[in-house]
Coordinates of C-alpha atoms in Angstrom, one line a residue:
Chain W
M1 CA 93.9 84.9 137.2
A2 CA 93.8 81.3 135.9
T3 CA 97.1 79.7 135.1
T4 CA 98.1 77.6 132.1
Y5 CA 99.2 74.5 133.9
E6 CA 97.3 73.8 137.1
A7 CA 96.9 70.9 139.5
I8 CA 93.1 70.2 139.8
A9 CA 93.2 67.4 142.3
T10 CA 95.5 64.8 143.8
V11 CA 94.6 61.3 145.1
T12 CA 96.9 59.6 147.5
V13 CA 96.0 56.0 148.4
G14 CA 96.0 55.4 152.2
S15 CA 96.6 52.4 154.3
G16 CA 94.4 49.5 153.2
G17 CA 94.7 50.4 149.6
A18 CA 92.0 51.4 147.1
A19 CA 90.2 49.4 144.5
E20 CA 90.0 52.5 142.3
I21 CA 91.3 56.1 141.9
E22 CA 88.6 58.5 140.7
F23 CA 88.5 62.1 139.8
T24 CA 84.9 63.5 139.7
S25 CA 83.3 66.9 138.9
I26 CA 86.1 67.8 136.6
P27 CA 85.6 71.4 135.6
A28 CA 85.2 72.3 131.9
T29 CA 87.3 75.4 132.3
F30 CA 90.6 74.0 130.9
T31 CA 91.5 72.9 127.4
D32 CA 93.4 69.7 128.0
L33 CA 93.9 67.3 130.9
S34 CA 97.1 65.6 132.0
L35 CA 97.4 62.8 134.6
L36 CA 100.6 61.9 136.3
I37 CA 100.2 58.5 138.0
S38 CA 102.6 56.7 140.4
A39 CA 101.0 53.5 141.3
R40 CA 101.5 49.9 142.4
S41 CA 99.1 46.9 142.7
E42 CA 98.7 44.4 145.5
R43 CA 98.2 41.6 143.0
A44 CA 100.1 38.6 144.1
Q45 CA 102.0 38.3 140.9
S46 CA 104.4 40.3 138.8
S47 CA 102.8 43.3 137.2
D48 CA 99.2 44.3 136.9
N49 CA 97.3 46.2 134.2
I50 CA 96.2 49.7 134.7
D51 CA 92.9 50.8 133.0
I52 CA 91.3 54.2 132.5
F53 CA 87.6 54.9 132.0
F54 CA 85.6 58.1 131.6
N55 CA 82.3 59.3 133.0
A56 CA 81.6 56.1 134.9
S57 CA 81.3 54.1 131.7
T58 CA 83.4 51.1 130.8
A59 CA 82.1 51.1 127.2
D60 CA 83.5 52.6 124.0
R61 CA 87.1 52.3 125.1
T62 CA 89.8 51.1 122.6
D63 CA 93.6 51.3 122.6
R64 CA 96.4 50.7 120.2
A65 CA 99.7 50.1 121.9
L66 CA 103.4 49.5 121.4
R67 CA 105.0 47.6 124.2
G68 CA 108.6 46.6 125.3
S69 CA 108.8 43.8 127.8
G70 CA 112.5 43.6 128.5
T71 CA 113.8 42.0 125.3
V72 CA 110.8 42.0 123.0
A73 CA 108.8 44.8 121.3
V74 CA 105.3 44.1 120.2
S75 CA 102.2 46.0 119.1
Y76 CA 98.6 45.1 120.1
T77 CA 95.1 46.5 120.4
T78 CA 92.7 46.2 123.4
S79 CA 89.1 47.1 124.1
N80 CA 89.0 46.8 127.8
G81 CA 90.4 50.1 128.9
H82 CA 93.9 48.8 129.4
I83 CA 96.7 51.4 128.9
G84 CA 99.7 49.7 130.4
Y85 CA 101.3 48.1 133.4
I86 CA 102.2 48.8 137.0
P87 CA 104.3 46.9 139.4
A88 CA 102.7 44.3 141.7
A89 CA 103.6 42.3 144.7
S90 CA 106.2 40.0 143.1
D91 CA 108.1 43.0 141.7
T92 CA 110.9 44.9 143.4
A93 CA 109.6 46.3 146.6
N94 CA 108.8 50.0 146.9
T95 CA 108.6 50.3 143.2
F96 CA 105.8 52.2 141.6
G97 CA 105.0 52.8 138.0
S98 CA 105.2 56.1 136.1
T99 CA 102.4 57.1 133.8
L100 CA 101.6 60.2 131.8
V101 CA 98.2 60.5 130.2
Y102 CA 97.4 63.5 128.1
I103 CA 93.8 64.2 126.9
P104 CA 93.4 67.1 124.5
N105 CA 90.0 68.9 124.3
Y106 CA 88.5 66.8 127.0
A107 CA 85.4 69.0 127.2
G108 CA 84.9 69.2 123.4
S109 CA 82.2 67.7 121.3
A110 CA 84.3 65.2 119.4
N111 CA 85.4 61.7 120.4
K112 CA 88.2 61.7 122.9
S113 CA 91.5 60.4 121.8
F114 CA 94.4 60.5 124.3
S115 CA 98.1 59.7 124.7
A116 CA 99.5 57.5 127.4
D117 CA 103.2 56.7 128.2
V118 CA 103.2 54.0 130.8
V119 CA 106.3 52.5 132.3
M120 CA 106.9 50.2 135.3
E121 CA 110.2 49.1 136.7
N122 CA 111.5 45.9 138.3
N123 CA 115.1 45.0 139.0
S124 CA 115.1 42.3 136.3
A125 CA 116.5 42.1 132.8
A126 CA 114.4 39.1 131.9
N127 CA 111.8 39.3 129.2
G128 CA 108.5 40.0 131.0
G129 CA 110.3 41.4 134.0
A130 CA 109.0 44.9 133.3
F131 CA 106.8 46.6 130.7
M132 CA 106.8 49.9 129.0
V133 CA 104.0 51.0 126.7
L134 CA 103.2 53.8 124.3
D135 CA 99.4 53.9 124.1
A136 CA 97.0 55.6 121.7
G137 CA 93.6 55.6 123.5
L138 CA 90.1 56.4 122.4
W139 CA 86.9 57.0 124.2
S140 CA 84.3 57.0 121.5
Q141 CA 81.9 59.5 123.1
T142 CA 81.4 63.1 122.2
T143 CA 80.4 64.0 125.8
A144 CA 82.7 66.2 127.8
I145 CA 84.8 64.3 130.3
T146 CA 83.7 65.0 133.8
S147 CA 85.1 62.0 135.6
I148 CA 88.1 59.7 135.2
K149 CA 88.5 56.4 136.9
L150 CA 91.6 54.3 137.2
I151 CA 91.5 50.6 138.1
T152 CA 93.7 47.6 137.9
T153 CA 92.4 44.9 135.6
S154 CA 92.7 41.9 137.9
G155 CA 89.8 42.8 140.2
A156 CA 89.6 41.5 143.8
G157 CA 93.0 41.3 145.5
S158 CA 94.6 43.8 143.1
D159 CA 93.9 47.1 144.8
F160 CA 96.2 50.1 144.3
V161 CA 98.5 49.9 147.3
Q162 CA 99.2 52.6 149.9
H163 CA 101.3 55.5 148.6
S164 CA 100.0 55.2 145.1
T165 CA 99.3 58.7 143.8
A166 CA 97.6 60.4 140.9
T167 CA 97.4 64.1 140.1
L168 CA 95.0 65.6 137.5
Y169 CA 96.3 68.7 135.8
G170 CA 94.4 71.2 133.7
I171 CA 96.1 72.9 130.8
K172 CA 94.5 76.1 129.4
N173 CA 95.2 77.3 125.9
S174 CA 94.5 80.9 126.5
Chain Q
M1 CA 103.7 93.2 138.6
P2 CA 102.5 89.7 138.0
A3 CA 105.1 86.9 138.1
G4 CA 105.8 85.3 134.7
L5 CA 104.6 81.8 134.0
T6 CA 106.9 79.0 133.2
Y7 CA 104.3 77.3 131.0
E8 CA 102.3 79.7 128.8
P9 CA 99.9 79.4 125.9
I10 CA 101.3 81.1 122.8
A11 CA 98.5 80.7 120.3
T12 CA 95.7 78.3 119.3
T13 CA 93.7 77.8 116.1
T14 CA 90.5 75.9 115.8
V15 CA 89.6 74.9 112.3
A16 CA 86.3 76.2 111.0
G17 CA 84.5 75.0 107.9
S18 CA 85.5 72.0 105.9
S19 CA 88.2 73.1 103.5
T20 CA 91.2 73.9 105.8
A21 CA 94.4 72.1 104.9
S22 CA 96.9 74.4 106.5
V23 CA 97.3 76.2 109.8
S24 CA 100.2 78.6 110.3
F25 CA 101.6 80.3 113.4
T26 CA 103.9 83.2 112.6
G27 CA 105.8 85.8 114.5
I28 CA 106.6 83.3 117.3
S29 CA 108.4 85.0 120.1
G30 CA 111.9 83.8 121.0
S31 CA 111.4 84.5 124.6
Y32 CA 110.7 80.8 125.6
T33 CA 113.1 77.9 125.8
D34 CA 110.9 75.1 124.4
I35 CA 107.7 74.9 122.4
V36 CA 105.1 72.3 123.1
F37 CA 102.4 71.8 120.4
V38 CA 99.2 69.8 120.8
C39 CA 97.1 68.8 117.8
D40 CA 93.7 67.3 118.2
I41 CA 92.5 66.5 114.7
D42 CA 90.0 64.7 112.6
G43 CA 90.5 64.5 108.8
S44 CA 88.1 64.4 105.9
T45 CA 90.2 61.6 104.6
D46 CA 93.0 59.5 105.9
D47 CA 95.9 61.8 105.0
S48 CA 99.2 62.6 106.6
T49 CA 99.4 65.7 108.9
R50 CA 102.8 67.4 108.6
I51 CA 104.8 70.2 110.1
R52 CA 107.4 72.5 108.7
F53 CA 109.2 75.6 109.9
N54 CA 109.8 79.2 108.7
S55 CA 108.1 78.5 105.4
D56 CA 110.9 76.1 104.4
S57 CA 109.5 73.6 102.0
A58 CA 112.8 72.3 100.7
T59 CA 114.1 68.8 101.5
N60 CA 115.7 70.0 104.7
Y61 CA 113.8 67.6 107.0
S62 CA 114.2 64.0 108.1
Q63 CA 112.7 61.7 110.8
T64 CA 113.0 58.4 112.6
N65 CA 109.9 56.7 113.8
L66 CA 109.0 54.0 116.3
R67 CA 105.5 52.8 115.6
G68 CA 103.0 50.0 116.3
D69 CA 99.9 49.4 114.2
G70 CA 98.3 47.0 116.5
S71 CA 100.0 43.9 115.2
T72 CA 103.5 44.9 114.3
A73 CA 106.1 46.9 116.2
E74 CA 108.4 48.6 113.7
S75 CA 110.7 51.4 113.1
T76 CA 111.0 53.5 109.9
R77 CA 113.1 56.4 108.6
S78 CA 112.7 59.1 106.0
S79 CA 115.6 61.3 104.9
S80 CA 115.9 64.5 103.0
I81 CA 112.2 65.2 102.9
A82 CA 110.2 68.4 102.6
Q83 CA 108.4 68.1 106.0
I84 CA 108.1 66.1 109.1
S85 CA 105.2 63.7 109.2
L86 CA 103.2 63.9 112.4
G87 CA 100.7 61.1 111.7
V88 CA 97.5 60.4 109.9
A89 CA 94.4 62.6 110.4
D90 CA 91.9 59.8 110.5
S91 CA 88.6 60.2 108.8
T92 CA 86.7 58.0 111.3
N93 CA 88.3 58.9 114.6
Q94 CA 89.9 61.7 116.5
T95 CA 93.7 61.6 116.5
N96 CA 96.2 63.6 118.5
V97 CA 99.8 64.7 118.4
I98 CA 101.8 66.1 121.4
G99 CA 105.2 67.4 120.4
S100 CA 108.1 69.3 121.9
I101 CA 110.7 71.5 120.1
N102 CA 113.4 72.1 122.7
N103 CA 115.6 75.2 122.4
Y104 CA 113.6 76.2 119.3
S105 CA 114.9 79.8 119.3
N106 CA 118.6 79.3 119.4
S107 CA 120.6 80.2 116.3
T108 CA 123.3 77.6 116.8
T109 CA 121.8 74.2 116.6
Y110 CA 119.6 72.4 114.1
K111 CA 116.1 72.0 115.4
T112 CA 114.8 68.6 116.6
V113 CA 111.2 67.7 117.2
L114 CA 110.2 64.9 119.5
L115 CA 106.6 63.8 119.4
R116 CA 103.9 61.3 120.3
A117 CA 101.4 60.6 117.6
N118 CA 98.2 58.7 118.5
N119 CA 95.7 57.4 116.0
P120 CA 93.8 54.8 118.0
A121 CA 92.3 53.5 114.7
E122 CA 95.6 52.9 113.0
V123 CA 99.0 53.7 114.7
V124 CA 100.7 54.7 117.9
A125 CA 104.0 56.2 117.4
A126 CA 107.0 58.1 118.8
R127 CA 108.8 60.2 116.3
V128 CA 111.9 62.4 116.2
G129 CA 112.3 64.8 113.4
L130 CA 115.2 67.1 112.3
W131 CA 115.0 70.4 110.5
R132 CA 118.5 71.1 109.2
S133 CA 118.6 74.8 109.9
T134 CA 120.2 76.8 112.7
S135 CA 117.6 79.6 112.3
A136 CA 115.4 80.3 115.3
I137 CA 111.9 79.0 114.7
T138 CA 109.6 81.9 114.2
G139 CA 106.9 80.2 112.1
I140 CA 105.3 76.8 112.3
E141 CA 102.9 75.4 109.6
F142 CA 100.8 72.4 110.1
F143 CA 99.4 71.0 106.9
I144 CA 97.7 68.0 105.6
A145 CA 98.7 66.1 102.5
S146 CA 96.5 66.7 99.5
P147 CA 93.7 66.1 98.9
G148 CA 92.8 66.0 102.6
N149 CA 91.3 68.6 104.8
W150 CA 90.7 68.8 108.5
V151 CA 87.2 68.6 109.9
A152 CA 85.9 71.7 111.7
G153 CA 86.8 71.6 115.3
S154 CA 90.3 70.3 114.8
T155 CA 92.7 72.3 117.0
F156 CA 96.3 73.3 117.0
T157 CA 97.9 74.9 120.1
L158 CA 101.4 76.1 120.9
Y159 CA 102.6 76.5 124.4
G160 CA 105.9 78.0 125.5
I161 CA 108.0 76.7 128.4
K162 CA 110.5 79.1 129.9
A163 CA 113.6 77.8 131.7
A164 CA 115.3 79.7 134.5
Chain Y
M1 CA 88.0 50.4 151.3
S2 CA 86.4 53.2 149.4
P3 CA 88.6 55.4 147.2
I4 CA 90.0 58.5 148.6
T5 CA 89.1 61.4 146.4
E6 CA 89.9 65.1 146.8
L7 CA 88.8 67.8 144.5
I8 CA 90.2 71.3 144.9
G9 CA 88.9 73.6 142.2
G10 CA 89.8 77.1 141.2
A11 CA 93.0 78.8 140.4
K12 CA 95.8 79.1 142.9
A13 CA 96.8 82.7 143.6
Y14 CA 100.0 83.7 145.4
G15 CA 102.9 86.0 144.7
W16 CA 103.6 89.6 145.3
G17 CA 100.5 91.2 146.8
S18 CA 98.6 91.4 143.5
F19 CA 97.7 87.7 143.6
A20 CA 99.8 86.8 140.7
A21 CA 99.2 83.1 139.7
V22 CA 102.4 81.3 138.9
G23 CA 101.0 77.9 137.9
D24 CA 102.1 74.4 139.0
F25 CA 104.9 74.0 136.5
E26 CA 108.0 76.0 137.5
S27 CA 111.5 76.3 136.4
I28 CA 114.1 75.3 139.0
A29 CA 117.5 75.5 137.3
T30 CA 119.2 75.4 133.9
V31 CA 122.6 74.1 132.9
S32 CA 124.0 75.2 129.6
V33 CA 127.3 73.7 128.5
G34 CA 129.9 76.2 127.5
G35 CA 133.0 76.1 125.3
G36 CA 135.2 73.3 126.2
G37 CA 132.3 71.0 127.0
A38 CA 131.3 69.3 130.3
A39 CA 132.0 65.8 131.5
D40 CA 128.7 65.7 133.2
V41 CA 125.7 67.9 134.1
E42 CA 124.5 67.9 137.7
F43 CA 121.6 69.5 139.5
T44 CA 122.2 69.7 143.2
S45 CA 120.3 71.0 146.2
I46 CA 117.0 70.1 144.6
P47 CA 114.3 71.5 146.9
A48 CA 111.7 69.1 148.2
T49 CA 108.9 71.6 147.6
F50 CA 107.6 70.1 144.4
T51 CA 105.9 66.7 143.8
H52 CA 107.4 65.8 140.5
L53 CA 110.5 66.8 138.5
Q54 CA 110.9 67.2 134.7
I55 CA 114.2 67.6 132.8
R56 CA 114.0 68.9 129.2
F57 CA 117.2 68.8 127.2
I58 CA 119.1 69.1 124.0
A59 CA 122.5 67.4 124.0
R60 CA 125.4 66.3 121.9
S61 CA 128.4 64.2 122.8
A62 CA 132.0 64.5 121.9
R63 CA 132.2 60.7 121.5
S64 CA 134.7 60.1 118.8
G65 CA 133.9 57.9 115.9
F66 CA 130.2 57.6 116.5
A67 CA 127.1 59.4 115.5
D68 CA 125.2 58.9 118.7
D69 CA 125.7 58.4 122.4
P70 CA 123.2 57.5 125.2
I71 CA 122.8 59.6 128.3
D72 CA 122.7 57.9 131.7
M73 CA 121.7 59.1 135.1
Q74 CA 122.7 58.6 138.7
I75 CA 120.9 60.0 141.7
N76 CA 122.2 61.5 145.0
G77 CA 125.7 60.6 144.1
D78 CA 125.0 56.9 144.3
T79 CA 127.4 55.0 142.1
G80 CA 126.5 51.6 143.5
A81 CA 124.6 48.8 141.6
N82 CA 121.3 50.1 142.8
Y83 CA 119.7 50.8 139.4
A84 CA 117.8 49.1 136.7
T85 CA 116.8 50.2 133.2
H86 CA 114.4 49.3 130.4
T87 CA 114.3 50.5 126.8
L88 CA 112.0 50.5 123.8
N89 CA 113.8 51.7 120.7
G90 CA 113.4 52.5 117.1
D91 CA 116.5 52.8 115.0
G92 CA 114.8 53.5 111.7
S93 CA 114.9 49.8 110.8
I94 CA 113.5 47.7 113.6
A95 CA 111.8 48.2 117.0
T96 CA 113.7 46.6 119.9
A97 CA 113.5 46.4 123.6
G98 CA 116.3 46.1 126.1
A99 CA 116.9 45.8 129.9
G100 CA 119.6 46.0 132.5
A101 CA 119.4 45.1 136.2
S102 CA 121.5 45.7 139.3
I103 CA 123.6 48.2 137.4
S104 CA 125.2 51.5 138.5
Y105 CA 123.1 53.9 136.3
F106 CA 120.0 54.0 134.2
R107 CA 119.4 55.2 130.7
C108 CA 117.6 58.5 130.3
G109 CA 118.4 60.0 126.9
R110 CA 119.7 59.9 123.4
M111 CA 122.1 62.4 121.9
T112 CA 124.1 62.8 118.7
A113 CA 127.9 62.5 118.8
A114 CA 131.0 63.5 116.9
T115 CA 130.3 62.0 113.4
A116 CA 126.7 63.2 113.3
G117 CA 125.9 66.2 111.1
A118 CA 127.2 69.4 112.5
S119 CA 124.7 71.3 114.6
T120 CA 122.6 68.2 115.2
F121 CA 121.6 67.5 118.8
G122 CA 119.4 64.9 120.5
V123 CA 116.5 65.9 122.7
G124 CA 114.4 64.5 125.5
V125 CA 111.9 64.9 128.3
I126 CA 112.6 63.1 131.6
D127 CA 109.9 62.7 134.3
I128 CA 110.6 61.8 137.9
L129 CA 107.3 61.4 139.8
D130 CA 107.1 61.7 143.6
Y131 CA 110.8 62.4 143.7
A132 CA 110.8 63.4 147.4
N133 CA 108.4 60.6 148.6
T134 CA 110.3 58.5 151.2
N135 CA 107.9 55.6 150.8
K136 CA 109.0 54.8 147.2
Y137 CA 111.9 54.0 145.1
R138 CA 112.4 56.3 142.1
T139 CA 111.0 55.3 138.7
V140 CA 112.1 57.6 135.9
R141 CA 110.4 57.8 132.5
T142 CA 112.0 59.4 129.4
L143 CA 110.9 60.1 125.8
T144 CA 114.0 60.9 123.7
G145 CA 115.5 60.8 120.3
E146 CA 118.0 62.1 117.8
D147 CA 117.7 62.2 114.0
N148 CA 120.7 62.7 111.7
N149 CA 119.2 62.6 108.3
G150 CA 120.0 59.0 107.5
D151 CA 120.3 57.6 110.9
G152 CA 118.9 58.2 114.3
L153 CA 117.1 56.7 117.3
V154 CA 113.9 57.3 119.1
S155 CA 113.3 55.7 122.5
L156 CA 111.1 55.3 125.5
F157 CA 113.3 54.7 128.6
S158 CA 112.5 53.8 132.1
G159 CA 114.9 53.7 135.0
L160 CA 114.8 52.5 138.6
Y161 CA 116.8 53.9 141.5
Q162 CA 116.4 51.6 144.5
S163 CA 116.4 54.0 147.3
T164 CA 113.6 55.7 149.2
T165 CA 115.8 58.8 150.0
A166 CA 114.4 62.0 148.5
V167 CA 116.1 63.0 145.3
T168 CA 118.4 66.0 146.0
S169 CA 120.9 65.7 143.2
I170 CA 120.8 64.3 139.7
K171 CA 123.9 63.7 137.5
L172 CA 123.7 63.1 133.7
F173 CA 126.6 61.8 131.7
S174 CA 127.6 59.9 128.6
G175 CA 126.6 56.3 128.7
T176 CA 129.7 55.1 126.9
G177 CA 132.6 56.5 129.0
A178 CA 134.4 59.7 129.4
N179 CA 132.7 61.6 126.6
N180 CA 131.9 65.3 127.2
F181 CA 128.6 67.0 126.5
V182 CA 129.6 69.6 123.9
Q183 CA 128.9 73.3 123.9
Y184 CA 125.3 74.3 123.5
S185 CA 124.0 71.2 125.2
A186 CA 121.4 72.4 127.7
F187 CA 119.4 70.8 130.5
A188 CA 116.5 72.5 132.2
L189 CA 115.0 71.2 135.5
Y190 CA 111.4 72.0 136.3
G191 CA 109.3 71.3 139.4
I192 CA 105.6 70.3 139.2
R193 CA 103.3 70.7 142.1
S194 CA 100.3 68.6 143.0
A195 CA 97.0 69.8 144.3

């Protein structure tokens, strides 16, 4: 008997890090998907962006976001897959971000809008010391989502570090 | 005898046709602790999707919003209104709302809704809404402001979460 | 290094003989505040058998002279300056952000208080990912709010607990001093498994 809230797969980054975290062959048997991500970047700066893409495509991704950066609240849009921030090498050691992504009707025939709540921590009260984001994301494709890829924006030298984790959950509406 | 689930679907409605402006869930069981609702919607026009409870259309609602439109971060409030606004059902893009009504079935407290509303074309928001009634929630109506309708395929789903 | 990917499909089945599926979201414990109130709410002896924790709550404070009160958290009984917190808030008028570092708590909720309309409570959902992972500090994310028909607050909070020790206890309390949670406040702890 299928359950309502079910872990589909977990990725745990090993020693040496990982340039990306990917879930493939996502079954179409659920209604919604949820991702819980605890990640950190090796980027030699404070914070790194975390991006999400679908079905091996980096196209057709837009986001509208609300961000707090310690003392300032702003709103912005992006078109590069960026949903928020994770800690990086200059941030408090051993600190990983906390991200919730919720994708309703991921296997349906409409464009895919999703919700992302993305926070990172750092033992700093300065503006820019840490970031928290409420994100409204969109993948403007009517194809069912069969794969999800997470990357950091900064490219080479900004792998996800060891102990970063991501778990994909399926939620079934009946 | 199968063990009970903590997280269970209650009901789901998928809009068919092109003239649906209201979706109602009635006879909601009081056997859960919290309700989670998920709306994945597309509108015929850019009109506000709203929620109200137990057929109460009086001005017994209010809400506080934290929102960003892509250029401005702001907060707004509405008091003594006839419904809680979830967000705009956009006519060009899919939008979604994920909300939680904690302790929806107790008969002691007013009912507070906490939700995330995501319209990638216009607004990202977190909203908290109040229904000033101690009645257990047994009915939930989602509706869209006139003259809008939802596009076929829009979905509304309720889940129940049961605490120990 | 190539990414590590695991895919485990199909439903889990375990339980009493008849392969009853219980899902990966499970209730652990609930605290409901009775008459007389409670100075704090604490979950103890949290098992390490899950991957993530979630707390879902409704709450009201006895804080006198105010319509709202924040909720703070400490972990594993640690009252030292081992925490940090960040906030993104809407008060009905403006959006603001805040932060605190090297403090003895972090912020994890909003609730109404004594001068708020009767029967009005704040609500929230608190997530603690990888709570038993001894390679990480704890980062806690909360979505929370309270509305009082004319005032209210909605917030995204994050909190940092600088310890790699597995979380075995969580204490929640008023962020403004010795203010009780009032009767009918309720906190439910859930465990979430990974694949």
